[in-house]
PDB file of C-alpha atoms in Angstrom:
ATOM      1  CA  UNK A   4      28.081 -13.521   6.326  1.00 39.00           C
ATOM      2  CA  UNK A   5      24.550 -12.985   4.407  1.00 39.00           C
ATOM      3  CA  UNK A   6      22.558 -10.076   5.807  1.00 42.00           C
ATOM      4  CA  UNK A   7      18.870 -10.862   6.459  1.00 43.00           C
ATOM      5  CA  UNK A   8      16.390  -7.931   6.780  1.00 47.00           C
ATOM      6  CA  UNK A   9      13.518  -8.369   9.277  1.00 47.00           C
ATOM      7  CA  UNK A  10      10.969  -6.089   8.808  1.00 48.00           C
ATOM      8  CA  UNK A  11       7.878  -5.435  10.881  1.00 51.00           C
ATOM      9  CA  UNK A  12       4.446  -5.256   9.263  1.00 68.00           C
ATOM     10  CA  UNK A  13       3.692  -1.670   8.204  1.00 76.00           C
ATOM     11  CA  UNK A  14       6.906  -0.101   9.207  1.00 76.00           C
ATOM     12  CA  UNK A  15       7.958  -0.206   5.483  1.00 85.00           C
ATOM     13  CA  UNK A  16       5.693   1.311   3.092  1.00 94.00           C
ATOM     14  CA  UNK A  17       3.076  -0.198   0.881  1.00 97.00           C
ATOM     15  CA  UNK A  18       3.277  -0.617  -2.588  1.00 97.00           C
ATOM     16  CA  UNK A  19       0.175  -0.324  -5.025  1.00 97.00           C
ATOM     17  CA  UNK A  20       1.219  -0.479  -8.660  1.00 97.00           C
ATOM     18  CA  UNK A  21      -1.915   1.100 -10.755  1.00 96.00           C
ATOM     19  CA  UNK A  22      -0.490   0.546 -13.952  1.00 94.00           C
ATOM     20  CA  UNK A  23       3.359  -0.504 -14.294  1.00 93.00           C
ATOM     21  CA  UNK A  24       4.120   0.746 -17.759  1.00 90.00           C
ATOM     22  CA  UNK A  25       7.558   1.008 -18.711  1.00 91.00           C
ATOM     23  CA  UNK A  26       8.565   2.365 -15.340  1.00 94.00           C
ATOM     24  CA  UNK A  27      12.570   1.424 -14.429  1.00 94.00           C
ATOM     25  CA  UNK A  28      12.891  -2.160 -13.193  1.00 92.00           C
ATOM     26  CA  UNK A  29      15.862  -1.142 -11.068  1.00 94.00           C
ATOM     27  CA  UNK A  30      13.964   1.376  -9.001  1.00 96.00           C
ATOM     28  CA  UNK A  31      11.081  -1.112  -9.038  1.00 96.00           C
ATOM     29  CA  UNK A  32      13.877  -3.232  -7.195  1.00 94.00           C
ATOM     30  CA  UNK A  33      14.371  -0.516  -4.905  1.00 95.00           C
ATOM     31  CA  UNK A  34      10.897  -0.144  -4.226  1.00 95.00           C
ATOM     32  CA  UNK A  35      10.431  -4.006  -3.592  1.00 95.00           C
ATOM     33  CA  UNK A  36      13.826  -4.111  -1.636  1.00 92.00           C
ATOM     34  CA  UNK A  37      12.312  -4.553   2.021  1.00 89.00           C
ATOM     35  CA  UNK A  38       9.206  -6.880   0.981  1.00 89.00           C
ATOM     36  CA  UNK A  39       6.873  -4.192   1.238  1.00 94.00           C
ATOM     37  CA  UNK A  40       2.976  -4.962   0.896  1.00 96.00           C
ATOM     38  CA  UNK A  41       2.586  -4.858  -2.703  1.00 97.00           C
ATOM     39  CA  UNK A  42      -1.056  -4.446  -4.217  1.00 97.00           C
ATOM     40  CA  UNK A  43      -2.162  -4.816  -7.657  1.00 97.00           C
ATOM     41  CA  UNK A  44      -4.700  -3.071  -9.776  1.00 96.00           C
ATOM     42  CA  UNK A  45      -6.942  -5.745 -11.138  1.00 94.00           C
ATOM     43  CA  UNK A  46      -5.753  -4.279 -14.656  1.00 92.00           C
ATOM     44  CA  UNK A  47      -2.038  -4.932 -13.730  1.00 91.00           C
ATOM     45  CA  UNK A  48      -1.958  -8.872 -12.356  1.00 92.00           C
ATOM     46  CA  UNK A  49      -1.140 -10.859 -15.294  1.00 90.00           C
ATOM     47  CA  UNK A  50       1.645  -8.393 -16.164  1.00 91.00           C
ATOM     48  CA  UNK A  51       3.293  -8.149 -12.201  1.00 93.00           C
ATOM     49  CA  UNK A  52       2.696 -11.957 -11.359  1.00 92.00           C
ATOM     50  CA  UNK A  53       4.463 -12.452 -14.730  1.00 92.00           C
ATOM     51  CA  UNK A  54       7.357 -10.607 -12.827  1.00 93.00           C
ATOM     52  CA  UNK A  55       7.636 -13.460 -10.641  1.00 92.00           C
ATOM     53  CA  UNK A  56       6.144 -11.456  -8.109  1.00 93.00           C
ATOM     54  CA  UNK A  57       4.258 -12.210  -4.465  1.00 92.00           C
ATOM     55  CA  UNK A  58       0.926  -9.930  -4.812  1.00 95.00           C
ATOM     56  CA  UNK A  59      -0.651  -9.937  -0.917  1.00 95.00           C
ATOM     57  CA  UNK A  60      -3.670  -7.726  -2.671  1.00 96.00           C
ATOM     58  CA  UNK A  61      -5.773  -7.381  -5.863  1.00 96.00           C
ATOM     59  CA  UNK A  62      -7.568  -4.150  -6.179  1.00 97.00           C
ATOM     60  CA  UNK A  63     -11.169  -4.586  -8.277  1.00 95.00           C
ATOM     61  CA  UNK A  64     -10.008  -8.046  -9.834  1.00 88.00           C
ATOM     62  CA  UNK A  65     -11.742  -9.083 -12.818  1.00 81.00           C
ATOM     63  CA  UNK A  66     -12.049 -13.261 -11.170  1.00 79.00           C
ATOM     64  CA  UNK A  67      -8.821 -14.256 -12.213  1.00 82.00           C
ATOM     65  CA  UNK A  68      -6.936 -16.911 -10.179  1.00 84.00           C
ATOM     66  CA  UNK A  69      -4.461 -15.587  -7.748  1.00 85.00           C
ATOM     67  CA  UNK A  70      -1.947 -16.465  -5.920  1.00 85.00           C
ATOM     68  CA  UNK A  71      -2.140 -18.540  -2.604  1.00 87.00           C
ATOM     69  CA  UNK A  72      -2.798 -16.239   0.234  1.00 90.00           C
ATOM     70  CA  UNK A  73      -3.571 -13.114  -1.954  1.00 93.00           C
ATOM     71  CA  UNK A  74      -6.403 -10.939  -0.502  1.00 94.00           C
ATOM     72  CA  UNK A  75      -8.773  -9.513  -3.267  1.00 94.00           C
ATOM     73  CA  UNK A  76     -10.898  -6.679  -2.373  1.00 95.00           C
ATOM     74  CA  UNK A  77     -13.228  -4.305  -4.660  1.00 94.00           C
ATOM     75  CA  UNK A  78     -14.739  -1.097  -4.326  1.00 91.00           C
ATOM     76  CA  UNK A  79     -17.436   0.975  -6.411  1.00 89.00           C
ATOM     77  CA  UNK A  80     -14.626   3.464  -7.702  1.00 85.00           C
ATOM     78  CA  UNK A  81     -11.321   3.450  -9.507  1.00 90.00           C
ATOM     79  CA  UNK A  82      -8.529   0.712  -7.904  1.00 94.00           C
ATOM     80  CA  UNK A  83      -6.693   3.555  -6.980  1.00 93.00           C
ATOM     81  CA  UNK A  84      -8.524   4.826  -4.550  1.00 91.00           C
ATOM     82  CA  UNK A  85     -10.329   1.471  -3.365  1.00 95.00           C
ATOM     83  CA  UNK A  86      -6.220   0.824  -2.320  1.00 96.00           C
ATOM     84  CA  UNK A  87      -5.641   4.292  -0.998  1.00 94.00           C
ATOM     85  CA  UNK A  88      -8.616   3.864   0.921  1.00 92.00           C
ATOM     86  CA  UNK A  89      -8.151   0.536   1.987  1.00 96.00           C
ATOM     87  CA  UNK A  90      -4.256   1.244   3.213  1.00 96.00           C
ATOM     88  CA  UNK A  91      -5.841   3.719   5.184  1.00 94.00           C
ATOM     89  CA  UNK A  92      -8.368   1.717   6.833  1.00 94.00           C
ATOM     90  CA  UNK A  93      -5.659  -0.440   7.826  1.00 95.00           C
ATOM     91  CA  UNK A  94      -3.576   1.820   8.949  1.00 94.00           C
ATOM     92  CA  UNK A  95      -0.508   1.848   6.992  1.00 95.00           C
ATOM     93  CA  UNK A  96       1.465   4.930   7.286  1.00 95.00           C
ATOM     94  CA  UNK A  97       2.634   5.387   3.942  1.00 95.00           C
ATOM     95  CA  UNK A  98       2.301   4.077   0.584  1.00 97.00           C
ATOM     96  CA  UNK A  99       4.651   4.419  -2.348  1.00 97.00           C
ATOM     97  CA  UNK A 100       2.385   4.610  -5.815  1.00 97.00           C
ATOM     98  CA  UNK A 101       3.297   3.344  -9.293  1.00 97.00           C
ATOM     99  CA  UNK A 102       1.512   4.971 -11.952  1.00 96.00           C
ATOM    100  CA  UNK A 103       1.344   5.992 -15.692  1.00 94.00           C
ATOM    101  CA  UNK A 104       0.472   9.505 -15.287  1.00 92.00           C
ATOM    102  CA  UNK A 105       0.427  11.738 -11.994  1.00 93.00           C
ATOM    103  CA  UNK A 106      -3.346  13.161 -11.321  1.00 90.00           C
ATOM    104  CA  UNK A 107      -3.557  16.118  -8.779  1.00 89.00           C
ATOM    105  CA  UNK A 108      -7.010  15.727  -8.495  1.00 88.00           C
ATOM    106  CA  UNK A 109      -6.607  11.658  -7.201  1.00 87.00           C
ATOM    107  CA  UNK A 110      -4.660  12.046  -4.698  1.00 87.00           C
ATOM    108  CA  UNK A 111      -5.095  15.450  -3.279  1.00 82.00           C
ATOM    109  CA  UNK A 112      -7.156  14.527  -0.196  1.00 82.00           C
ATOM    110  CA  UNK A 113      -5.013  12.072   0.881  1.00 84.00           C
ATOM    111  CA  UNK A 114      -2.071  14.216   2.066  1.00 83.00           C
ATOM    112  CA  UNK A 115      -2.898  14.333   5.129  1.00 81.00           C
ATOM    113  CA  UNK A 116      -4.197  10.727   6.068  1.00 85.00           C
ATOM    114  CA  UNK A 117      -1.051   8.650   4.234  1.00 92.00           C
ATOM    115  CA  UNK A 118       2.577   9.084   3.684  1.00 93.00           C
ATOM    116  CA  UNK A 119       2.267   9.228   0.033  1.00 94.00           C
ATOM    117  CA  UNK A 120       4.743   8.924  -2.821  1.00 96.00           C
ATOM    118  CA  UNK A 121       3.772   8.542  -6.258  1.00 96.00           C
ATOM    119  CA  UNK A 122       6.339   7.524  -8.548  1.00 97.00           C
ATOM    120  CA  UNK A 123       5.667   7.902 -12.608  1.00 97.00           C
ATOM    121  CA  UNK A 124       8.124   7.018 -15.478  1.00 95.00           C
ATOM    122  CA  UNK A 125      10.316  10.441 -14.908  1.00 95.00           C
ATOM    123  CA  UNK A 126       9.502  11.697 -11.507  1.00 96.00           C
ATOM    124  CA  UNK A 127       8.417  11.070  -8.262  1.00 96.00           C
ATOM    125  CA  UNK A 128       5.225  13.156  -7.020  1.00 96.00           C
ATOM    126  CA  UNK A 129       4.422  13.938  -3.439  1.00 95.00           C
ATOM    127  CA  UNK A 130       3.167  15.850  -0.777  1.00 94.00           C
ATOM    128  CA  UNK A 131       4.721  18.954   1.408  1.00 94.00           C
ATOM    129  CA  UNK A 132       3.813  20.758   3.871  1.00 92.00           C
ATOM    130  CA  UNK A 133       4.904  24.481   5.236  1.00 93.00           C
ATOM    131  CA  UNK A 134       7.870  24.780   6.109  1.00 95.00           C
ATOM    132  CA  UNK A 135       9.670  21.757   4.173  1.00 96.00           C
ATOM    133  CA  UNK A 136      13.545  21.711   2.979  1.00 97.00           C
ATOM    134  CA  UNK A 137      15.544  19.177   1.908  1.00 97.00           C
ATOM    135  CA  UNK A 138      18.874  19.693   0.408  1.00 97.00           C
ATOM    136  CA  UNK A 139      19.548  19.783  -3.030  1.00 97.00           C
ATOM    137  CA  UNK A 140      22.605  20.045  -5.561  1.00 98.00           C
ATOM    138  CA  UNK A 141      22.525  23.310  -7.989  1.00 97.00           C
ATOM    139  CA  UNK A 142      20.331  22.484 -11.390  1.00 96.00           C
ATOM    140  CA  UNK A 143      18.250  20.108  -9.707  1.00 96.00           C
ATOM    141  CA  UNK A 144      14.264  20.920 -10.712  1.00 95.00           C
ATOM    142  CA  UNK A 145      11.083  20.665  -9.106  1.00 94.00           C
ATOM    143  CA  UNK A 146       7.207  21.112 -10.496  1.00 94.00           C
ATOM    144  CA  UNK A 147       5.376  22.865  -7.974  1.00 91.00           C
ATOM    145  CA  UNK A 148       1.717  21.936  -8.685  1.00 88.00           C
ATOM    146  CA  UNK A 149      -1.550  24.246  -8.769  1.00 76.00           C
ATOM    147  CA  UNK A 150      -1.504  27.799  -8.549  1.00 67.00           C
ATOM    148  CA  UNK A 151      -1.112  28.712  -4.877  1.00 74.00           C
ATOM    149  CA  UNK A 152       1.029  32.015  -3.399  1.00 87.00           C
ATOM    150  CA  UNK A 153       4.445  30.210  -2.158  1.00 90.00           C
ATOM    151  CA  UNK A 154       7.455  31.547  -1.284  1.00 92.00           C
ATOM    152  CA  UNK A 155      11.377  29.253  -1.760  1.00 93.00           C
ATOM    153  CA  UNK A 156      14.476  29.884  -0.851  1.00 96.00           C
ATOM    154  CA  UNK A 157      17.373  28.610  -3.586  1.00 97.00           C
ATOM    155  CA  UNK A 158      15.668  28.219  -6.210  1.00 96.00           C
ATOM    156  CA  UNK A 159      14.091  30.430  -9.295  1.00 94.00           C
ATOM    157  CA  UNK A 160      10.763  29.991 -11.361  1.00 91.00           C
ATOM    158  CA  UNK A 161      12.447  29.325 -15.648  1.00 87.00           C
ATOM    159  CA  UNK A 162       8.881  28.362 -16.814  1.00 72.00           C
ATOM    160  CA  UNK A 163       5.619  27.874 -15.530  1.00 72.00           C
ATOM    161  CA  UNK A 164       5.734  25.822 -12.476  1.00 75.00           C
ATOM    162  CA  UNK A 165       9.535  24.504 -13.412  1.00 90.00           C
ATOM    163  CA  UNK A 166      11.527  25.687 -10.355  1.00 93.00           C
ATOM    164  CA  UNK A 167      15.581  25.110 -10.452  1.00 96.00           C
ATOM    165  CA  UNK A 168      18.153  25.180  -7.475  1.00 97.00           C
ATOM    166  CA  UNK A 169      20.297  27.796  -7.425  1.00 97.00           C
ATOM    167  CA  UNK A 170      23.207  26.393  -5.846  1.00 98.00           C
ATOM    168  CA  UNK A 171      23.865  23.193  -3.761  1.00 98.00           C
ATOM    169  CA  UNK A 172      22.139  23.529  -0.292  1.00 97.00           C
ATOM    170  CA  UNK A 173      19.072  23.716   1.112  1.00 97.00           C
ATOM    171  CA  UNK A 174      15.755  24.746  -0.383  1.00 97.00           C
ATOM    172  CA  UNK A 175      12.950  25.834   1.299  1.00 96.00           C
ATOM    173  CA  UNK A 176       9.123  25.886   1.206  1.00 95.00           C
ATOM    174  CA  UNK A 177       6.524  28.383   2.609  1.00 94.00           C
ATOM    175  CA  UNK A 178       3.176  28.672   1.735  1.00 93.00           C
ATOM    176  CA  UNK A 179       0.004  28.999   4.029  1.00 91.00           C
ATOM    177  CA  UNK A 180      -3.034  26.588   3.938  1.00 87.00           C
ATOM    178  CA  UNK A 181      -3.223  22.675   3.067  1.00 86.00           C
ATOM    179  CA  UNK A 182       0.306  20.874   1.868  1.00 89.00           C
ATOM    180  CA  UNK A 183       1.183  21.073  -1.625  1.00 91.00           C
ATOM    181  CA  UNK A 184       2.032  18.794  -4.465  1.00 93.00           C
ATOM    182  CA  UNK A 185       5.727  18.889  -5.949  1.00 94.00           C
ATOM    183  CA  UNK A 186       7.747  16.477  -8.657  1.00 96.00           C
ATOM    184  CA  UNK A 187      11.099  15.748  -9.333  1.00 96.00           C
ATOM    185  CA  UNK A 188      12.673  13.913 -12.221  1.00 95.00           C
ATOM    186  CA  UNK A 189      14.317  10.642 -11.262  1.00 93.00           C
TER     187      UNK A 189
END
């Protein structure tokens, strides 16, 4: 018996790859697993529709030919967040992000108007809010990112903003104000 996976528009999130880079083509497969909407940085095409591919948007296209049916839009900033911006116009709920570096300052701002998860060559990047645990086995790590007063349960500071889980369970995250930015290696 084959298994077929119907999916209703949006329920899944998007997919915007801003730059691919050597980023794990099994977790790519992950990410692609339930046909999400996948856009493109204009940058990107030639290299994803190599990958065989179906792109439904190109973000600030340079005029190349597309594929049949694929939506090209443009805006006067980066294709990052002419797609960010654009998801959110159409009201996706989430996006997941492929990109060669993590920036705090492009995505904060965004937090709180998409489901955002951005994923990098050796972590994955996103937003929490007060109050937010998830359970963990001992020696896992997580980047805590800009300077705020927080206060976690399981885990200890080793360097900087490099925060390790004490033993398996639950850890915990308090802080007051606007949600936070955290990483973890994948």
């Amino acid at each position: 018996m084959s298994s077929h996976h119907i999916v209703k528009e949006k329920q899944e999130p998007a997919l915007y790859i801003d730059e691919l880079g050597n980023f794990n083509e099994e977790l790519l497969g992950q990410l692609l697993e339930w046909s999400p909407t996948l856009l493109v940085n204009g940058e990107n095409y030639d290299k994803i529709f190599s990958l065989g591919l179906k792109i439904d948007v190109l973000v600030n296209g340079n005029g190349q030919e597309t594929q049949e049916d694929t939506k090209v839009i443009q805006g006067p900033v980066d294709a990052l967040m002419v797609a960010i911006n654009y998801l959110y116009e159409e009201r996706y709920p989430a996006v997941n992000v492929i990109a060669k570096k993590f920036d705090l300052e492009k995505f904060a701002g965004f937090e709180d108007k998409i489901n955002l998860v951005v994923f990098t060559e050796r972590a994955k990047h996103y937003p929490i809010k007060t109050g937010f645990s998830v359970w963990k086995p001992a020696g896992s790590e997580f980047l805590i990112h800009g300077n705020r007063y927080i206060e976690v349960t399981n885990l200890v500071q080793n360097e900087e903003e490099i925060f390790t889980v004490v033993k398996d369970g639950f850890v915990e995250f308090t802080f007051s104000g606007q949600p936070i930015f955290i990483s973890e290696p994948i």
